[in-house]
Amino acid sequence: MEAIEAEAEPGELGFDAARLDRIGRHLNRYVDNGRLPGVSVLVTRGGQIAYTHRYGHRDCERELPVTADTIYRIYSMTKPIVSVAAMQLYEQGCFQLKDPISRWIPSFAGARVFAGGNVMAYQTREPASEVTVHSLLTHMSGLTYDFHFANEVDALYRANGFNWGPPGNLEETCDALAGLPLLFDPGTEWNYSYSTDVVGRLVEIVSGQSLDDYLAEHVTGPLGMVDTGFAVPPADVERFAANYTTAALAARNFAGNTGRSAPSYLPDDPDLSRTLLDDPRTSAYLAPPKILSGGGGLVSTMGDYHRFTQMLRNGGELCGARIIGRRTLEFMASNHLPGGCDLTACGRALFSEAAFDGVGFGLGFSVLLDPAKAQVLSSTGEFAWGGAASTAFWVDPAEDITVVFLTQLLPSSTHPLRPELTALTYQALV
């Protein structure tokens, strides 16, 4: 196991050590009062680890502590990895971003847009444009998520077998998505959705490999991400963290059972104390999944995701392994929303793993456009994403900072962990 410890004194990297320690003290309170099971955080600057902190339990019921090699469900932090995989194939001339996805998944040729009605009887119309690779990578495809509970289209998803997750394997799921109405004309709005699952299927079709094999050969393998995959091997079950939800969601049965579900919202006046959702000894992650979900299926460790973020920070290369071209990565981490707008201007006010004000979106990452409008202490150009179990990462090219935060609590909207962690990191700069 690779050591995950500080590589330099904080002061050598431009941090005030005493102020940086506020991160741990703040996160520990979440654990001590029963809101989080355990926490692990890593902060780097200039490619060197400035700060690490681990506290609490990976498995509260068995009193097993958080360790450097604890395995976590990273849910939507899968999306940037799969987006990088797709852009590798773009670099090889395998497709153009303007290409319609129906070229590889023919069922999308018949996609139509929801035009009124309800789940029992509804109307559709021809889309003004087709679903393209670009609209999938940017979540402007017109697809949605069943767990938004915001409109008749996501209700149609639930009525057609999408229940906190896809109804079949990756091929079947893409065909099912293509057969349901789009929420809007592709390319005109932003909506968090199953888009990256379709991107994962594109990777399979173009490469001729299953998504897990492709990632192992071309992304996670070259980066030395030895604990990142779609299932937890039997030999590693001891390191696998338990997953928790809030008592409020458990009481209302919103969180589903012990599978790979990822609820995204809370009821009013919730009980925020944590309760067990997925026991690591009986978890569905112990067996191969029915779907290789490019949108949320991976597990990983702090060491592995740190290697991924260092590749991003280093312009697409790590330890001699060139994963993606520098210019390609810069393109991915730039805002691709229409007219350079932010998510507030062209996104629907639904759950996502990013704030909306002052935040744009690229090809697999959120992109911070205006820290003042976002009301967050960070840097223009920061690119980031998070996962449904309250995990998060960001890369800040301006300050040359990367941060990875791992815990296991569904949903990620339960506590304001990400803005708090952002402020705690940047207030320590000198």
Coordinates of C-alpha atoms in Angstrom, one line a residue:
M1 CA 0.0 0.0 0.0
E2 CA 1.3 3.5 -0.9
A3 CA 1.9 5.7 2.1
I4 CA -0.6 8.6 2.3
E5 CA 1.1 11.0 4.7
A6 CA 2.4 14.5 4.6
E7 CA 5.4 14.9 2.3
A8 CA 6.4 18.4 3.4
E9 CA 5.8 20.8 6.3
P10 CA 2.7 23.0 5.6
G11 CA 4.7 26.1 5.9
E12 CA 7.0 25.0 3.1
L13 CA 4.0 24.8 0.8
G14 CA 2.4 28.1 1.8
F15 CA 0.0 26.9 4.5
D16 CA -0.2 28.0 8.1
A17 CA 0.0 24.6 9.9
A18 CA -2.2 25.7 12.9
R19 CA -4.9 27.0 10.6
L20 CA -4.8 23.9 8.4
D21 CA -5.4 21.8 11.5
R22 CA -8.8 23.4 11.7
I23 CA -9.9 21.0 9.0
G24 CA -9.5 18.0 11.3
R25 CA -11.0 19.6 14.3
H26 CA -14.1 20.6 12.3
L27 CA -14.6 17.3 10.7
N28 CA -14.1 15.4 14.0
R29 CA -17.2 17.2 15.4
Y30 CA -19.3 15.6 12.7
V31 CA -18.0 12.2 13.8
D32 CA -18.2 12.8 17.5
N33 CA -21.9 13.9 17.4
G34 CA -22.9 10.9 15.3
R35 CA -23.6 12.6 12.0
L36 CA -20.7 11.0 10.1
P37 CA -19.1 7.5 10.6
G38 CA -15.5 8.6 9.9
V39 CA -13.6 11.0 7.6
S40 CA -10.5 11.0 5.5
V41 CA -9.1 14.1 3.9
L42 CA -5.9 14.9 1.9
V43 CA -4.6 18.3 0.8
T44 CA -1.7 18.9 -1.6
R45 CA 0.0 21.9 -3.0
G46 CA 2.6 21.9 -5.7
G47 CA 2.1 18.1 -6.1
Q48 CA 3.2 17.4 -2.5
I49 CA 0.9 16.3 0.3
A50 CA 0.6 19.1 2.9
Y51 CA -2.0 17.6 5.1
T52 CA -3.8 14.4 5.8
H53 CA -6.4 13.5 8.5
R54 CA -8.3 10.4 9.3
Y55 CA -10.7 10.0 12.2
G56 CA -13.6 7.8 13.2
H57 CA -14.7 4.4 11.9
R58 CA -15.0 2.8 8.5
D59 CA -17.4 0.4 10.2
C60 CA -19.1 1.7 13.3
E61 CA -20.9 -1.5 14.1
R62 CA -17.6 -3.5 14.3
E63 CA -15.6 -0.5 15.6
L64 CA -13.1 -0.7 12.7
P65 CA -11.2 2.5 12.3
V66 CA -10.7 4.6 9.1
T67 CA -7.4 3.6 7.6
A68 CA -5.3 4.9 4.7
D69 CA -6.4 1.9 2.6
T70 CA -10.1 1.9 3.4
I71 CA -12.3 1.2 0.3
Y72 CA -15.2 3.6 -0.3
R73 CA -18.1 3.8 -2.7
I74 CA -17.3 6.9 -4.8
Y75 CA -20.6 7.0 -6.7
S76 CA -20.5 10.0 -9.1
M77 CA -16.7 10.5 -8.6
T78 CA -16.8 7.7 -11.2
K79 CA -18.0 10.2 -13.8
P80 CA -14.7 12.1 -14.2
I81 CA -12.8 8.8 -14.6
V82 CA -15.1 7.6 -17.3
S83 CA -15.1 11.0 -19.0
V84 CA -11.3 10.8 -19.2
A85 CA -11.6 7.3 -20.7
A86 CA -14.0 8.6 -23.4
M87 CA -11.8 11.5 -24.3
Q88 CA -8.8 9.2 -24.7
L89 CA -10.8 7.6 -27.6
Y90 CA -11.7 11.1 -28.9
E91 CA -8.0 11.8 -29.0
Q92 CA -7.5 8.7 -31.2
G93 CA -10.1 10.0 -33.8
C94 CA -12.7 7.4 -32.8
F95 CA -15.5 9.9 -32.7
Q96 CA -16.2 13.7 -32.8
L97 CA -18.0 15.4 -30.0
K98 CA -20.7 16.6 -32.5
D99 CA -21.5 13.1 -33.5
P100 CA -24.9 11.8 -32.7
I101 CA -24.8 9.0 -30.2
S102 CA -27.3 7.1 -32.4
R103 CA -24.3 6.3 -34.6
W104 CA -23.2 3.7 -32.0
I105 CA -26.5 3.2 -30.1
P106 CA -29.2 3.1 -32.8
S107 CA -32.1 3.2 -30.4
F108 CA -31.3 6.9 -29.7
A109 CA -32.2 7.7 -33.3
G110 CA -35.9 7.6 -32.3
A111 CA -35.5 9.8 -29.2
R112 CA -38.3 12.3 -28.7
V113 CA -38.9 15.2 -26.3
F114 CA -41.6 15.2 -23.6
A115 CA -44.4 17.6 -24.7
G116 CA -47.0 17.4 -22.0
G117 CA -49.2 15.0 -20.1
N118 CA -48.4 12.7 -17.2
V119 CA -47.0 9.3 -16.6
M120 CA -50.2 7.6 -17.6
A121 CA -50.7 9.5 -20.9
Y122 CA -48.2 11.9 -22.4
Q123 CA -47.3 13.5 -25.7
T124 CA -43.9 13.8 -27.3
R125 CA -42.4 15.8 -30.2
E126 CA -39.4 15.6 -32.5
P127 CA -36.2 17.0 -30.9
A128 CA -34.6 20.1 -32.4
S129 CA -31.3 18.3 -32.4
E130 CA -30.0 14.8 -31.7
V131 CA -28.3 13.6 -28.5
T132 CA -24.6 14.0 -29.2
V133 CA -21.4 12.8 -27.5
H134 CA -20.9 16.4 -26.3
S135 CA -24.4 16.7 -24.9
L136 CA -23.8 13.5 -22.9
L137 CA -20.4 14.5 -21.5
T138 CA -21.8 17.9 -20.5
H139 CA -25.2 16.6 -19.1
M140 CA -27.1 18.6 -21.7
S141 CA -28.5 15.5 -23.4
G142 CA -32.1 15.8 -22.1
L143 CA -31.7 12.7 -20.0
T144 CA -32.5 12.8 -16.3
Y145 CA -32.4 10.8 -13.1
D146 CA -35.3 8.9 -11.6
F147 CA -34.5 10.2 -8.1
H148 CA -35.0 13.9 -8.9
F149 CA -38.8 13.6 -8.2
A150 CA -39.2 16.9 -10.0
N151 CA -41.2 16.2 -13.2
E152 CA -43.2 13.7 -15.3
V153 CA -40.1 12.5 -17.1
D154 CA -38.3 11.2 -14.1
A155 CA -41.6 9.7 -13.0
L156 CA -41.6 7.9 -16.3
Y157 CA -38.2 6.6 -15.5
R158 CA -39.4 5.2 -12.2
A159 CA -42.4 3.6 -13.9
N160 CA -40.1 1.9 -16.4
G161 CA -37.8 0.2 -14.0
F162 CA -35.4 2.9 -12.9
N163 CA -35.5 2.8 -9.1
W164 CA -32.5 4.4 -7.5
G165 CA -30.6 2.9 -10.4
P166 CA -30.8 1.4 -13.9
P167 CA -33.1 -1.5 -14.8
G168 CA -30.6 -3.8 -16.5
N169 CA -27.0 -4.1 -17.8
L170 CA -25.4 -1.2 -19.6
E171 CA -26.6 -2.1 -23.1
E172 CA -30.2 -2.7 -21.8
T173 CA -30.1 0.5 -19.8
C174 CA -29.1 2.6 -22.7
D175 CA -31.8 1.2 -24.9
A176 CA -34.3 1.8 -22.0
L177 CA -33.1 5.5 -21.7
A178 CA -33.5 6.0 -25.5
G179 CA -37.0 4.7 -25.4
L180 CA -38.1 7.3 -22.8
P181 CA -38.8 10.9 -23.6
L182 CA -36.1 13.5 -23.3
L183 CA -36.7 16.3 -20.8
F184 CA -35.7 19.0 -23.3
D185 CA -34.0 19.5 -26.6
P186 CA -30.4 18.3 -26.4
G187 CA -27.8 21.0 -26.0
T188 CA -30.2 23.7 -24.7
E189 CA -30.2 23.0 -20.9
W190 CA -28.1 21.3 -18.2
N191 CA -29.6 18.5 -16.1
Y192 CA -27.8 16.0 -13.9
S193 CA -28.6 12.6 -15.4
Y194 CA -27.6 9.1 -16.6
S195 CA -25.6 10.7 -19.4
T196 CA -22.3 9.4 -18.2
D197 CA -23.7 5.8 -18.1
V198 CA -24.3 6.2 -21.8
V199 CA -20.8 7.6 -22.2
G200 CA -19.6 4.4 -20.6
R201 CA -21.4 2.3 -23.2
L202 CA -19.9 4.4 -25.9
V203 CA -16.4 3.5 -24.5
E204 CA -17.4 -0.1 -24.7
I205 CA -18.6 0.0 -28.3
V206 CA -15.8 2.1 -29.7
S207 CA -13.0 0.2 -27.8
G208 CA -14.4 -3.3 -28.2
Q209 CA -13.8 -3.9 -24.5
S210 CA -16.1 -4.0 -21.4
L211 CA -15.9 -0.8 -19.4
D212 CA -14.1 -2.4 -16.5
D213 CA -11.5 -3.9 -18.8
Y214 CA -11.0 -0.6 -20.7
L215 CA -10.5 1.4 -17.5
A216 CA -8.1 -1.2 -16.0
E217 CA -6.0 -1.2 -19.2
H218 CA -6.0 2.5 -20.0
V219 CA -6.8 4.6 -16.9
T220 CA -6.7 3.0 -13.5
G221 CA -4.1 0.4 -14.4
P222 CA -1.5 2.9 -15.8
L223 CA -2.1 5.2 -12.8
G224 CA -1.6 2.4 -10.3
M225 CA -5.1 2.6 -8.9
V226 CA -5.0 -0.9 -7.7
D227 CA -8.1 -0.7 -5.5
T228 CA -10.5 1.0 -7.9
G229 CA -13.1 -1.2 -9.6
F230 CA -16.8 -2.1 -9.9
A231 CA -16.7 -4.6 -7.1
V232 CA -14.8 -5.4 -3.9
P233 CA -12.7 -8.6 -4.1
P234 CA -13.2 -11.1 -1.3
A235 CA -9.7 -10.6 -0.1
D236 CA -10.4 -6.9 0.5
V237 CA -13.7 -7.1 2.3
E238 CA -12.1 -6.3 5.6
R239 CA -11.0 -2.9 4.2
F240 CA -14.5 -2.0 2.8
A241 CA -16.4 0.8 4.6
A242 CA -19.9 0.6 5.7
N243 CA -22.3 3.0 4.1
Y244 CA -24.8 5.1 6.1
T245 CA -27.8 7.3 5.6
T246 CA -29.7 9.6 7.9
A247 CA -32.2 8.3 10.4
A248 CA -34.9 10.4 8.6
L249 CA -34.4 8.7 5.3
A250 CA -34.1 5.3 6.8
A251 CA -37.4 5.8 8.7
R252 CA -39.2 6.8 5.5
N253 CA -37.5 4.0 3.5
F254 CA -36.3 6.6 0.9
A255 CA -32.8 5.1 0.9
G256 CA -33.7 1.8 -0.6
N257 CA -32.1 -1.4 0.6
T258 CA -28.4 -2.5 0.7
G259 CA -27.7 -2.3 -3.0
R260 CA -26.0 0.4 -5.0
S261 CA -28.8 3.0 -4.5
A262 CA -27.9 6.7 -4.1
P263 CA -30.8 8.9 -2.9
S264 CA -30.2 12.6 -3.4
Y265 CA -32.6 14.6 -1.2
L266 CA -33.9 14.9 2.4
P267 CA -37.4 15.2 3.7
D268 CA -38.4 18.3 5.7
D269 CA -37.1 18.6 9.3
P270 CA -34.9 15.5 9.0
D271 CA -33.2 13.6 11.8
L272 CA -29.6 13.9 10.7
S273 CA -28.1 11.2 12.9
R274 CA -26.5 8.4 10.8
T275 CA -27.9 4.9 10.5
L276 CA -26.5 1.9 8.7
L277 CA -27.6 1.5 5.1
D278 CA -25.2 -1.0 3.6
D279 CA -23.2 -3.5 5.7
P280 CA -19.9 -4.1 4.0
R281 CA -20.0 -7.9 4.8
T282 CA -23.3 -8.3 2.9
S283 CA -23.1 -5.5 0.4
A284 CA -24.0 -5.9 -3.3
Y285 CA -20.5 -4.6 -4.1
L286 CA -19.1 -7.9 -3.1
A287 CA -20.3 -9.4 -6.4
P288 CA -20.0 -8.3 -10.0
P289 CA -22.7 -5.7 -10.7
K290 CA -25.5 -6.1 -13.1
I291 CA -24.4 -2.9 -14.7
L292 CA -20.9 -1.3 -15.2
S293 CA -22.2 2.1 -14.3
G294 CA -20.0 4.9 -15.7
G295 CA -22.1 7.3 -13.8
G296 CA -21.6 5.9 -10.3
G297 CA -20.4 2.3 -10.0
L298 CA -16.8 2.5 -8.8
V299 CA -15.2 1.9 -5.4
S300 CA -11.8 3.4 -4.6
T301 CA -9.4 4.4 -1.9
M302 CA -7.8 7.7 -0.8
G303 CA -4.5 6.6 -2.3
D304 CA -6.0 5.7 -5.6
Y305 CA -8.1 8.8 -6.0
H306 CA -5.1 10.9 -5.0
R307 CA -3.3 9.4 -7.9
F308 CA -6.1 10.4 -10.2
T309 CA -6.2 14.0 -9.0
Q310 CA -2.4 14.2 -9.3
M311 CA -2.7 13.2 -12.9
L312 CA -5.3 15.9 -13.4
R313 CA -3.1 18.5 -11.6
N314 CA -0.1 17.4 -13.6
G315 CA -1.8 18.0 -17.0
G316 CA -2.8 14.4 -17.8
E317 CA 0.4 12.6 -16.8
L318 CA 1.7 10.8 -13.7
C319 CA 5.0 9.0 -13.1
G320 CA 5.7 8.7 -16.8
A321 CA 2.2 7.5 -17.7
R322 CA 0.4 9.8 -20.1
I323 CA -3.3 9.3 -19.6
I324 CA -4.7 12.2 -21.5
G325 CA -3.2 15.1 -23.5
R326 CA -2.6 18.4 -21.7
R327 CA -4.7 20.4 -24.2
T328 CA -7.4 17.8 -24.0
L329 CA -7.6 18.0 -20.2
E330 CA -7.6 21.8 -20.4
F331 CA -10.5 21.6 -22.8
M332 CA -12.4 19.2 -20.5
A333 CA -11.9 21.5 -17.5
S334 CA -13.3 24.6 -19.3
N335 CA -16.9 25.7 -19.3
H336 CA -18.9 24.2 -22.1
L337 CA -22.3 25.6 -21.2
P338 CA -24.1 27.7 -23.9
G339 CA -22.7 31.3 -24.1
G340 CA -20.4 30.7 -21.2
C341 CA -23.3 30.8 -18.7
D342 CA -23.4 29.2 -15.3
L343 CA -25.6 26.4 -14.1
T344 CA -28.1 28.8 -12.6
A345 CA -28.7 30.3 -16.1
C346 CA -29.1 27.1 -18.0
G347 CA -29.6 24.3 -15.4
R348 CA -32.7 23.0 -13.8
A349 CA -32.9 23.6 -10.1
L350 CA -32.5 20.0 -9.2
F351 CA -30.0 18.0 -7.2
S352 CA -26.4 17.8 -8.5
E353 CA -23.0 17.3 -7.1
A354 CA -22.2 21.0 -7.5
A355 CA -23.5 24.4 -6.6
F356 CA -25.2 26.3 -9.4
D357 CA -24.4 30.0 -8.9
G358 CA -21.1 31.0 -10.5
V359 CA -20.4 27.4 -11.5
G360 CA -20.1 26.1 -15.1
F361 CA -19.6 22.6 -16.5
G362 CA -17.1 21.0 -18.8
L363 CA -16.6 17.5 -20.0
G364 CA -17.0 15.5 -16.8
F365 CA -16.2 18.2 -14.2
S366 CA -17.8 21.3 -12.7
V367 CA -15.8 24.5 -13.4
L368 CA -15.8 27.4 -11.0
L369 CA -16.4 30.6 -13.0
D370 CA -17.0 33.3 -10.4
P371 CA -16.1 32.6 -6.7
A372 CA -17.9 35.8 -5.6
K373 CA -21.1 34.7 -7.3
A374 CA -20.7 31.2 -6.0
Q375 CA -20.0 32.7 -2.6
V376 CA -17.2 30.3 -2.0
L377 CA -13.6 30.9 -1.0
S378 CA -11.8 29.4 -3.9
S379 CA -10.3 30.2 -7.3
T380 CA -11.6 30.8 -10.8
G381 CA -10.8 27.7 -12.9
E382 CA -11.1 25.1 -10.1
F383 CA -12.6 21.9 -11.5
A384 CA -14.3 19.3 -9.3
W385 CA -17.0 16.8 -8.6
G386 CA -18.4 14.7 -5.8
G387 CA -20.2 11.5 -5.0
A388 CA -23.6 10.7 -3.4
A389 CA -22.0 9.3 -0.2
S390 CA -20.7 12.8 0.6
T391 CA -17.3 12.3 -1.1
A392 CA -15.6 15.1 -3.0
F393 CA -12.5 16.3 -4.8
W394 CA -11.2 19.4 -6.5
V395 CA -8.2 20.6 -8.5
D396 CA -7.3 24.3 -8.3
P397 CA -4.7 25.2 -11.0
A398 CA -4.4 28.8 -9.8
E399 CA -3.2 27.9 -6.3
D400 CA -1.9 24.5 -7.4
I401 CA -4.0 22.7 -4.8
T402 CA -5.8 19.4 -4.9
V403 CA -8.2 18.1 -2.2
V404 CA -9.8 14.6 -1.8
F405 CA -12.4 14.0 0.9
L406 CA -13.9 10.6 1.6
T407 CA -16.6 9.4 4.0
Q408 CA -19.8 7.3 3.6
L409 CA -23.1 9.1 4.2
L410 CA -26.0 9.3 1.8
P411 CA -27.1 11.7 0.5
S412 CA -24.4 14.2 -0.2
S413 CA -26.8 17.1 0.4
T414 CA -27.1 16.2 4.1
H415 CA -24.4 18.5 5.4
P416 CA -22.5 21.4 3.8
L417 CA -19.3 19.5 3.9
R418 CA -17.9 20.7 0.6
P419 CA -18.2 24.5 1.1
E420 CA -17.0 24.1 4.6
L421 CA -13.9 22.1 3.6
T422 CA -13.2 24.6 0.8
A423 CA -13.2 27.5 3.3
L424 CA -11.1 25.6 5.8
T425 CA -8.5 24.8 3.2
Y426 CA -8.2 28.3 1.7
Q427 CA -8.2 30.2 5.0
A428 CA -5.0 28.4 5.8
L429 CA -3.0 29.8 2.9
V430 CA -0.4 32.4 3.8

